[in-house]
PDB file of C-alpha atoms in Angstrom:
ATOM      1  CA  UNK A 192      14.257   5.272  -6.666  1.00 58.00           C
ATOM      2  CA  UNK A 193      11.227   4.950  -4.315  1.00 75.00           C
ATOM      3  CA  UNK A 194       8.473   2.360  -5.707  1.00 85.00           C
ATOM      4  CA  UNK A 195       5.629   1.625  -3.883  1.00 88.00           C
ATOM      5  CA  UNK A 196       3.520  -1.378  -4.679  1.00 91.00           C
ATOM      6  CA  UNK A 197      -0.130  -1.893  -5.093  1.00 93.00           C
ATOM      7  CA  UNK A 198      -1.026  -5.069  -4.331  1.00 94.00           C
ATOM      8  CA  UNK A 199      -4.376  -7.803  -4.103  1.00 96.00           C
ATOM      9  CA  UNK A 200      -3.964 -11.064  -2.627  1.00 95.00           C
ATOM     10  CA  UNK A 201      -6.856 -14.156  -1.896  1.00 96.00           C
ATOM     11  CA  UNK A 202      -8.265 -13.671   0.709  1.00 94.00           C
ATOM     12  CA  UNK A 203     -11.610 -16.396   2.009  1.00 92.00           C
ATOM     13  CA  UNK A 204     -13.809 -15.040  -0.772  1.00 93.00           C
ATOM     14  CA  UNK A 205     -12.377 -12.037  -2.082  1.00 97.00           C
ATOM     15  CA  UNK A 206      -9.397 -10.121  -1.633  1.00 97.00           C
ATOM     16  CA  UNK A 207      -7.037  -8.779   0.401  1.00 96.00           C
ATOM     17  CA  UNK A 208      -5.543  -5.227  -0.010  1.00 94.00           C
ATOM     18  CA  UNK A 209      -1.420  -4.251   0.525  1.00 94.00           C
ATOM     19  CA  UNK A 210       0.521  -1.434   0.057  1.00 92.00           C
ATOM     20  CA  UNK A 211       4.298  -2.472   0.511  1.00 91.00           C
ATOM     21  CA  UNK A 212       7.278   0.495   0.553  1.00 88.00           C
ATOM     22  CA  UNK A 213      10.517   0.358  -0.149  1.00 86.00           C
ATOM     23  CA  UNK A 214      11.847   0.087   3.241  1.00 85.00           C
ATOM     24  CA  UNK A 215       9.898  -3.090   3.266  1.00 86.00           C
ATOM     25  CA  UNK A 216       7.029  -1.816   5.635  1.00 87.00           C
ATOM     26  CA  UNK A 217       3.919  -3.362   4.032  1.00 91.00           C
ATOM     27  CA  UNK A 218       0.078  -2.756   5.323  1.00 90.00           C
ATOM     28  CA  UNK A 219      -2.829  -4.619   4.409  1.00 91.00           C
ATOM     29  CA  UNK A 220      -6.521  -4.480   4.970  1.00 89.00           C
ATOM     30  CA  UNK A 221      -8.078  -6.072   7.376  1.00 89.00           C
ATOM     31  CA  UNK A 222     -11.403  -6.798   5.142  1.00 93.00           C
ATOM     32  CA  UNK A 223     -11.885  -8.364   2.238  1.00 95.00           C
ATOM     33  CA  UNK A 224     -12.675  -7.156  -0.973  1.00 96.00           C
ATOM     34  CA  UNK A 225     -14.697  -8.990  -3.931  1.00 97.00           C
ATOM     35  CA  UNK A 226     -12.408  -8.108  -6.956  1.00 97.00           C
ATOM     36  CA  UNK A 227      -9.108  -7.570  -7.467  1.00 96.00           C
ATOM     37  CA  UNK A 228      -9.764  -3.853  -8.798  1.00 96.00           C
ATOM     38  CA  UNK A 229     -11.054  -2.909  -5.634  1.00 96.00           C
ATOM     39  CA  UNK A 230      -9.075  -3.878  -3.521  1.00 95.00           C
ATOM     40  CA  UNK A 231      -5.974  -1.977  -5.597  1.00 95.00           C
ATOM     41  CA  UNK A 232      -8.496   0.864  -4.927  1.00 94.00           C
ATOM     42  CA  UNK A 233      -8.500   0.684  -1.255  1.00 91.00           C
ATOM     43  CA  UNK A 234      -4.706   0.186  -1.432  1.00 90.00           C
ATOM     44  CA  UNK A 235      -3.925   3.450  -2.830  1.00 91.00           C
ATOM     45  CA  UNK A 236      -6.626   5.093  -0.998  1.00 90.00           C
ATOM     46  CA  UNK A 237      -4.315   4.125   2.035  1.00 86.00           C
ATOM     47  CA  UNK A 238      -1.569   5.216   0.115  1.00 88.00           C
ATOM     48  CA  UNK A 239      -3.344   8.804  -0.143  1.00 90.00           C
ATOM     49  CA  UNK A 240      -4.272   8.642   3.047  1.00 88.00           C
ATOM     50  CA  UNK A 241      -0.938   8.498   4.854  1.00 86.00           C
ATOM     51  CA  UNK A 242       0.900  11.433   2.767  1.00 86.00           C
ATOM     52  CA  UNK A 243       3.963  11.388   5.395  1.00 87.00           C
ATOM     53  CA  UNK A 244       4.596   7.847   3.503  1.00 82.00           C
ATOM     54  CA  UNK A 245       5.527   9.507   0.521  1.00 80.00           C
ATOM     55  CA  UNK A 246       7.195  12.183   1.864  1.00 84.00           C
ATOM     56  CA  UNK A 247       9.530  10.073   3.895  1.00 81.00           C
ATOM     57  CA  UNK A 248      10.291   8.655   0.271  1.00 79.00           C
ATOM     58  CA  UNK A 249      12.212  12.181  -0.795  1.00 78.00           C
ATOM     59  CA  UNK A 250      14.043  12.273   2.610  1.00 78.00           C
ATOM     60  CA  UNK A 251      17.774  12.191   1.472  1.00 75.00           C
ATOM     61  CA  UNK A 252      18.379  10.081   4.123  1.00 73.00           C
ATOM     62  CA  UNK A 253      15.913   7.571   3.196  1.00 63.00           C
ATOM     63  CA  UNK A 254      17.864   3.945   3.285  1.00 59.00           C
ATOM     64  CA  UNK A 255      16.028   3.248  -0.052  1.00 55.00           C
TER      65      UNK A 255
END
């Protein structure tokens, strides 16, 4: 099963957006947000943003 994670780490003084895949791939914002909830917003607006992502994920030939 394909997960994708949501993720906000510290970043100077707020926090970092990532969106990791299961293959391992993982992309993260290059600004800062101030809370945590935000920057899980701007995650999965990344997520929605790159729809091939999650296509990929129902390949049958996806190493997952």
């Amino acid at each position: 099963m394909g997960q994708v994670t949501l993720s906000a780490t510290p970043k100077g003084n707020g926090f970092q957006a990532t969106v990791t895949y299961p293959n391992g791939v993982s992309i993260s914002s290059s600004e800062a947000f101030p809370t945590q909830a935000e920057a899980i917003e701007a995650a999965a607006l990344k997520v929605l943003g790159m729809p091939e992502r999650l296509t990929d994920l129902d390949r049958p030939d996806n190493p997952d």
